[in-house]
Amino acid sequence: MAKKKSATVSEPTASPRPRPIRQAWKFCPRCGVAATKTGKNPFHCEACGHTHFFGPVSAVGAITTDSEGKVLLLIRGKDPGKGKFGLPGGFIDAGETAEDALRREVFEEIRLKVKSMTYLCSYPNEYIYQGFILPVTDMFFVMEVQTFDAIESGDGEIHGWHFCHPGKKELKNFAFESNRRAMELYLKTR
Ligand SMILES: [Zn+2]
């Protein structure tokens, strides 16, 4: 007969609320001493004087339209925001320009080649990943692609796409606030 589960075995608990990554820094990366204060930005080690800033990482996003003026929205295939709308784009690699990151991400995600791009605006964003909140600066561009004929899901990051004239329904269904704000600005000013 199966033994009754011991009362001391802890049940899986719900994931803790996401927290800023600075709160997970318990030790100085320079000297290894346990931090006396955690959660501050910058992190400061009283033992060796080392200071570390938790700055945002950078990302790009693109707004593009087809020949009828319909905007391309991507349906996200993964969390955060799985099933919600996003814009083509992603994180900028170290040593890469924002423009090159946009060309690379657009090709990786939907196999399209960028013909031209114009800077639109930037908004702060928070990317929640594996229990941490990562601050992000999102930079948005209005882009033209060579052709939409080649569109296909590239790296599996997206579930599909949707060309539309975004209204209230679409705007409230964006995965990220920054993307929605950029889209609203674009619709207002185009
Ligand atoms: Zn230290």
PDB file of C-alpha atoms and ligand atoms in Angstrom:
ATOM      1  CA  MET A   1       0.000   0.000   0.000  1.00  0.00           C
ATOM      2  CA  ALA A   2       1.282   3.437  -0.848  1.00  0.00           C
ATOM      3  CA  LYS A   3       2.552   5.291   2.120  1.00  0.00           C
ATOM      4  CA  LYS A   4       0.635   8.371   2.989  1.00  0.00           C
ATOM      5  CA  LYS A   5       2.518  11.461   1.932  1.00  0.00           C
ATOM      6  CA  SER A   6       4.417  12.918   4.830  1.00  0.00           C
ATOM      7  CA  ALA A   7       3.048  16.144   6.204  1.00  0.00           C
ATOM      8  CA  THR A   8       6.545  17.610   6.081  1.00  0.00           C
ATOM      9  CA  VAL A   9       6.706  17.470   2.259  1.00  0.00           C
ATOM     10  CA  SER A  10       5.921  20.938   1.081  1.00  0.00           C
ATOM     11  CA  GLU A  11       3.318  21.359  -1.633  1.00  0.00           C
ATOM     12  CA  PRO A  12       4.317  23.294  -4.754  1.00  0.00           C
ATOM     13  CA  THR A  13       3.391  26.879  -4.176  1.00  0.00           C
ATOM     14  CA  ALA A  14       2.287  29.477  -6.688  1.00  0.00           C
ATOM     15  CA  SER A  15       5.172  31.393  -8.297  1.00  0.00           C
ATOM     16  CA  PRO A  16       6.206  34.331  -6.189  1.00  0.00           C
ATOM     17  CA  ARG A  17       5.341  37.762  -7.467  1.00  0.00           C
ATOM     18  CA  PRO A  18       7.962  38.926 -10.001  1.00  0.00           C
ATOM     19  CA  ARG A  19      10.552  41.197  -8.429  1.00  0.00           C
ATOM     20  CA  PRO A  20      13.287  43.493  -9.715  1.00  0.00           C
ATOM     21  CA  ILE A  21      16.507  41.583 -10.390  1.00  0.00           C
ATOM     22  CA  ARG A  22      18.422  43.931  -8.074  1.00  0.00           C
ATOM     23  CA  GLN A  23      16.641  42.259  -5.142  1.00  0.00           C
ATOM     24  CA  ALA A  24      18.325  38.952  -6.012  1.00  0.00           C
ATOM     25  CA  TRP A  25      21.848  40.365  -5.668  1.00  0.00           C
ATOM     26  CA  LYS A  26      22.913  38.934  -2.318  1.00  0.00           C
ATOM     27  CA  PHE A  27      26.679  38.966  -2.819  1.00  0.00           C
ATOM     28  CA  CYS A  28      29.197  41.390  -4.249  1.00  0.00           C
ATOM     29  CA  PRO A  29      30.314  40.143  -7.708  1.00  0.00           C
ATOM     30  CA  ARG A  30      33.764  41.694  -7.135  1.00  0.00           C
ATOM     31  CA  CYS A  31      34.788  40.459  -3.663  1.00  0.00           C
ATOM     32  CA  GLY A  32      32.080  37.883  -2.874  1.00  0.00           C
ATOM     33  CA  VAL A  33      31.109  39.364   0.485  1.00  0.00           C
ATOM     34  CA  ALA A  34      27.422  39.130   1.433  1.00  0.00           C
ATOM     35  CA  ALA A  35      25.625  42.387   0.800  1.00  0.00           C
ATOM     36  CA  THR A  36      24.456  44.364   3.802  1.00  0.00           C
ATOM     37  CA  LYS A  37      21.726  46.063   1.764  1.00  0.00           C
ATOM     38  CA  THR A  38      19.940  44.473  -1.177  1.00  0.00           C
ATOM     39  CA  GLY A  39      17.377  45.884  -3.553  1.00  0.00           C
ATOM     40  CA  LYS A  40      19.058  49.257  -4.030  1.00  0.00           C
ATOM     41  CA  ASN A  41      20.054  50.736  -7.366  1.00  0.00           C
ATOM     42  CA  PRO A  42      22.991  50.988  -7.585  1.00  0.00           C
ATOM     43  CA  PHE A  43      24.197  47.980  -5.632  1.00  0.00           C
ATOM     44  CA  HIS A  44      27.011  49.130  -3.377  1.00  0.00           C
ATOM     45  CA  CYS A  45      29.452  46.846  -1.548  1.00  0.00           C
ATOM     46  CA  GLU A  46      30.601  48.279   1.748  1.00  0.00           C
ATOM     47  CA  ALA A  47      33.473  45.777   1.951  1.00  0.00           C
ATOM     48  CA  CYS A  48      35.296  46.720  -1.270  1.00  0.00           C
ATOM     49  CA  GLY A  49      33.474  49.812  -2.534  1.00  0.00           C
ATOM     50  CA  HIS A  50      32.212  48.172  -5.731  1.00  0.00           C
ATOM     51  CA  THR A  51      29.156  49.817  -7.275  1.00  0.00           C
ATOM     52  CA  HIS A  52      26.889  48.189  -9.852  1.00  0.00           C
ATOM     53  CA  PHE A  53      24.082  49.981 -11.694  1.00  0.00           C
ATOM     54  CA  PHE A  54      20.976  48.071 -12.763  1.00  0.00           C
ATOM     55  CA  GLY A  55      20.287  49.993 -15.960  1.00  0.00           C
ATOM     56  CA  PRO A  56      17.636  49.040 -18.490  1.00  0.00           C
ATOM     57  CA  VAL A  57      18.480  46.835 -21.440  1.00  0.00           C
ATOM     58  CA  SER A  58      17.570  48.095 -24.915  1.00  0.00           C
ATOM     59  CA  ALA A  59      15.080  46.730 -27.380  1.00  0.00           C
ATOM     60  CA  VAL A  60      13.544  47.731 -30.713  1.00  0.00           C
ATOM     61  CA  GLY A  61      10.071  47.442 -32.180  1.00  0.00           C
ATOM     62  CA  ALA A  62       8.724  48.161 -35.653  1.00  0.00           C
ATOM     63  CA  ILE A  63       5.478  49.489 -37.021  1.00  0.00           C
ATOM     64  CA  THR A  64       4.834  48.668 -40.644  1.00  0.00           C
ATOM     65  CA  THR A  65       1.830  48.741 -42.957  1.00  0.00           C
ATOM     66  CA  ASP A  66       0.755  46.866 -46.066  1.00  0.00           C
ATOM     67  CA  SER A  67      -0.331  48.527 -49.335  1.00  0.00           C
ATOM     68  CA  GLU A  68      -3.815  49.187 -47.875  1.00  0.00           C
ATOM     69  CA  GLY A  69      -2.403  50.923 -44.810  1.00  0.00           C
ATOM     70  CA  LYS A  70      -3.135  48.019 -42.482  1.00  0.00           C
ATOM     71  CA  VAL A  71      -0.685  47.629 -39.612  1.00  0.00           C
ATOM     72  CA  LEU A  72       1.179  44.377 -39.024  1.00  0.00           C
ATOM     73  CA  LEU A  73       0.640  42.954 -35.536  1.00  0.00           C
ATOM     74  CA  LEU A  74       2.310  39.766 -34.384  1.00  0.00           C
ATOM     75  CA  ILE A  75       0.570  37.226 -32.156  1.00  0.00           C
ATOM     76  CA  ARG A  76       3.078  36.220 -29.527  1.00  0.00           C
ATOM     77  CA  GLY A  77       3.828  32.511 -29.287  1.00  0.00           C
ATOM     78  CA  LYS A  78       5.568  32.620 -25.915  1.00  0.00           C
ATOM     79  CA  ASP A  79       5.339  34.284 -22.556  1.00  0.00           C
ATOM     80  CA  PRO A  80       5.473  37.001 -21.509  1.00  0.00           C
ATOM     81  CA  GLY A  81       2.214  37.928 -23.202  1.00  0.00           C
ATOM     82  CA  LYS A  82       1.596  34.632 -25.040  1.00  0.00           C
ATOM     83  CA  GLY A  83      -1.385  34.992 -27.397  1.00  0.00           C
ATOM     84  CA  LYS A  84      -1.376  38.788 -27.192  1.00  0.00           C
ATOM     85  CA  PHE A  85      -0.276  41.286 -29.808  1.00  0.00           C
ATOM     86  CA  GLY A  86       3.271  42.491 -30.200  1.00  0.00           C
ATOM     87  CA  LEU A  87       5.355  44.327 -32.749  1.00  0.00           C
ATOM     88  CA  PRO A  88       8.214  42.803 -34.731  1.00  0.00           C
ATOM     89  CA  GLY A  89      11.441  43.388 -32.829  1.00  0.00           C
ATOM     90  CA  GLY A  90      13.415  42.289 -29.818  1.00  0.00           C
ATOM     91  CA  PHE A  91      16.458  42.897 -27.660  1.00  0.00           C
ATOM     92  CA  ILE A  92      19.544  44.656 -28.994  1.00  0.00           C
ATOM     93  CA  ASP A  93      22.703  42.563 -28.706  1.00  0.00           C
ATOM     94  CA  ALA A  94      25.830  44.058 -27.147  1.00  0.00           C
ATOM     95  CA  GLY A  95      27.862  45.810 -29.852  1.00  0.00           C
ATOM     96  CA  GLU A  96      24.896  46.022 -32.222  1.00  0.00           C
ATOM     97  CA  THR A  97      23.152  49.184 -33.437  1.00  0.00           C
ATOM     98  CA  ALA A  98      19.401  49.584 -32.910  1.00  0.00           C
ATOM     99  CA  GLU A  99      18.966  49.597 -36.692  1.00  0.00           C
ATOM    100  CA  ASP A 100      20.903  46.354 -37.152  1.00  0.00           C
ATOM    101  CA  ALA A 101      18.950  44.763 -34.294  1.00  0.00           C
ATOM    102  CA  LEU A 102      15.699  45.680 -36.018  1.00  0.00           C
ATOM    103  CA  ARG A 103      16.838  44.193 -39.355  1.00  0.00           C
ATOM    104  CA  ARG A 104      18.021  41.037 -37.611  1.00  0.00           C
ATOM    105  CA  GLU A 105      14.936  40.584 -35.420  1.00  0.00           C
ATOM    106  CA  VAL A 106      12.481  41.217 -38.262  1.00  0.00           C
ATOM    107  CA  PHE A 107      14.211  38.583 -40.349  1.00  0.00           C
ATOM    108  CA  GLU A 108      14.494  36.100 -37.494  1.00  0.00           C
ATOM    109  CA  GLU A 109      10.855  36.463 -36.451  1.00  0.00           C
ATOM    110  CA  ILE A 110       8.987  36.753 -39.748  1.00  0.00           C
ATOM    111  CA  ARG A 111      11.599  36.347 -42.507  1.00  0.00           C
ATOM    112  CA  LEU A 112      11.065  39.843 -43.924  1.00  0.00           C
ATOM    113  CA  LYS A 113      13.795  42.162 -45.180  1.00  0.00           C
ATOM    114  CA  VAL A 114      13.732  45.783 -44.036  1.00  0.00           C
ATOM    115  CA  LYS A 115      13.845  48.360 -46.852  1.00  0.00           C
ATOM    116  CA  SER A 116      13.860  51.527 -44.749  1.00  0.00           C
ATOM    117  CA  MET A 117      13.203  52.712 -41.216  1.00  0.00           C
ATOM    118  CA  THR A 118      12.490  56.001 -39.478  1.00  0.00           C
ATOM    119  CA  TYR A 119      12.811  56.524 -35.745  1.00  0.00           C
ATOM    120  CA  LEU A 120       9.457  57.164 -34.046  1.00  0.00           C
ATOM    121  CA  CYS A 121       9.820  57.251 -30.242  1.00  0.00           C
ATOM    122  CA  SER A 122      10.913  55.350 -27.136  1.00  0.00           C
ATOM    123  CA  TYR A 123       9.024  54.135 -24.083  1.00  0.00           C
ATOM    124  CA  PRO A 124      10.122  52.317 -20.939  1.00  0.00           C
ATOM    125  CA  ASN A 125       8.979  48.731 -20.609  1.00  0.00           C
ATOM    126  CA  GLU A 126       9.170  45.920 -18.079  1.00  0.00           C
ATOM    127  CA  TYR A 127       9.953  42.432 -19.246  1.00  0.00           C
ATOM    128  CA  ILE A 128       8.883  39.773 -16.778  1.00  0.00           C
ATOM    129  CA  TYR A 129      10.976  36.663 -17.178  1.00  0.00           C
ATOM    130  CA  GLN A 130      11.607  33.721 -14.834  1.00  0.00           C
ATOM    131  CA  GLY A 131      10.291  35.592 -11.826  1.00  0.00           C
ATOM    132  CA  PHE A 132      12.239  38.793 -12.404  1.00  0.00           C
ATOM    133  CA  ILE A 133      11.277  42.185 -13.726  1.00  0.00           C
ATOM    134  CA  LEU A 134      13.828  43.459 -16.216  1.00  0.00           C
ATOM    135  CA  PRO A 135      13.676  47.166 -17.019  1.00  0.00           C
ATOM    136  CA  VAL A 136      13.827  47.796 -20.773  1.00  0.00           C
ATOM    137  CA  THR A 137      14.033  50.861 -22.990  1.00  0.00           C
ATOM    138  CA  ASP A 138      12.010  50.135 -26.122  1.00  0.00           C
ATOM    139  CA  MET A 139      12.845  52.129 -29.245  1.00  0.00           C
ATOM    140  CA  PHE A 140      10.278  52.171 -32.013  1.00  0.00           C
ATOM    141  CA  PHE A 141      10.730  52.646 -35.741  1.00  0.00           C
ATOM    142  CA  VAL A 142       8.322  52.974 -38.632  1.00  0.00           C
ATOM    143  CA  MET A 143       9.674  50.582 -41.239  1.00  0.00           C
ATOM    144  CA  GLU A 144       9.077  49.579 -44.812  1.00  0.00           C
ATOM    145  CA  VAL A 145       9.832  46.036 -45.892  1.00  0.00           C
ATOM    146  CA  GLN A 146      10.921  44.893 -49.343  1.00  0.00           C
ATOM    147  CA  THR A 147       7.847  42.668 -49.736  1.00  0.00           C
ATOM    148  CA  PHE A 148       5.333  40.928 -47.486  1.00  0.00           C
ATOM    149  CA  ASP A 149       5.217  37.902 -49.827  1.00  0.00           C
ATOM    150  CA  ALA A 150       7.908  36.083 -47.868  1.00  0.00           C
ATOM    151  CA  ILE A 151       6.231  36.464 -44.461  1.00  0.00           C
ATOM    152  CA  GLU A 152       6.421  33.329 -42.338  1.00  0.00           C
ATOM    153  CA  SER A 153       7.033  32.416 -38.738  1.00  0.00           C
ATOM    154  CA  GLY A 154      10.795  32.215 -38.374  1.00  0.00           C
ATOM    155  CA  ASP A 155      12.230  31.355 -34.992  1.00  0.00           C
ATOM    156  CA  GLY A 156       9.051  30.123 -33.289  1.00  0.00           C
ATOM    157  CA  GLU A 157       8.679  33.244 -31.154  1.00  0.00           C
ATOM    158  CA  ILE A 158       5.364  34.092 -32.779  1.00  0.00           C
ATOM    159  CA  HIS A 159       2.108  32.234 -33.228  1.00  0.00           C
ATOM    160  CA  GLY A 160       0.930  34.235 -36.249  1.00  0.00           C
ATOM    161  CA  TRP A 161       0.203  37.712 -37.530  1.00  0.00           C
ATOM    162  CA  HIS A 162      -2.685  40.028 -38.176  1.00  0.00           C
ATOM    163  CA  PHE A 163      -2.956  42.985 -40.578  1.00  0.00           C
ATOM    164  CA  CYS A 164      -5.539  45.491 -39.355  1.00  0.00           C
ATOM    165  CA  HIS A 165      -6.523  49.059 -38.626  1.00  0.00           C
ATOM    166  CA  PRO A 166      -5.950  48.844 -34.862  1.00  0.00           C
ATOM    167  CA  GLY A 167      -8.949  49.935 -32.811  1.00  0.00           C
ATOM    168  CA  LYS A 168      -9.784  49.761 -29.116  1.00  0.00           C
ATOM    169  CA  LYS A 169     -10.019  45.960 -29.194  1.00  0.00           C
ATOM    170  CA  GLU A 170      -6.519  45.517 -30.607  1.00  0.00           C
ATOM    171  CA  LEU A 171      -4.957  48.275 -28.517  1.00  0.00           C
ATOM    172  CA  LYS A 172      -6.083  46.771 -25.239  1.00  0.00           C
ATOM    173  CA  ASN A 173      -4.759  43.392 -26.281  1.00  0.00           C
ATOM    174  CA  PHE A 174      -1.090  44.304 -26.584  1.00  0.00           C
ATOM    175  CA  ALA A 175       1.349  42.271 -24.469  1.00  0.00           C
ATOM    176  CA  PHE A 176       3.322  45.388 -23.578  1.00  0.00           C
ATOM    177  CA  GLU A 177       2.176  48.846 -22.600  1.00  0.00           C
ATOM    178  CA  SER A 178       5.152  50.383 -24.449  1.00  0.00           C
ATOM    179  CA  ASN A 179       4.020  48.777 -27.731  1.00  0.00           C
ATOM    180  CA  ARG A 180       0.491  50.055 -27.262  1.00  0.00           C
ATOM    181  CA  ARG A 181       1.723  53.578 -26.538  1.00  0.00           C
ATOM    182  CA  ALA A 182       3.942  53.577 -29.640  1.00  0.00           C
ATOM    183  CA  MET A 183       1.026  52.362 -31.752  1.00  0.00           C
ATOM    184  CA  GLU A 184      -1.273  55.046 -30.368  1.00  0.00           C
ATOM    185  CA  LEU A 185       1.318  57.716 -31.133  1.00  0.00           C
ATOM    186  CA  TYR A 186       1.771  56.365 -34.649  1.00  0.00           C
ATOM    187  CA  LEU A 187      -1.987  56.295 -35.325  1.00  0.00           C
ATOM    188  CA  LYS A 188      -2.356  59.837 -34.026  1.00  0.00           C
ATOM    189  CA  THR A 189       0.480  61.289 -36.081  1.00  0.00           C
ATOM    190  CA  ARG A 190       0.494  59.402 -39.375  1.00  0.00           C
TER     191      ARG A 190
HETATM  192 ZN    ZN B   1      32.753  43.837  -2.744  1.00  0.00          ZN
END
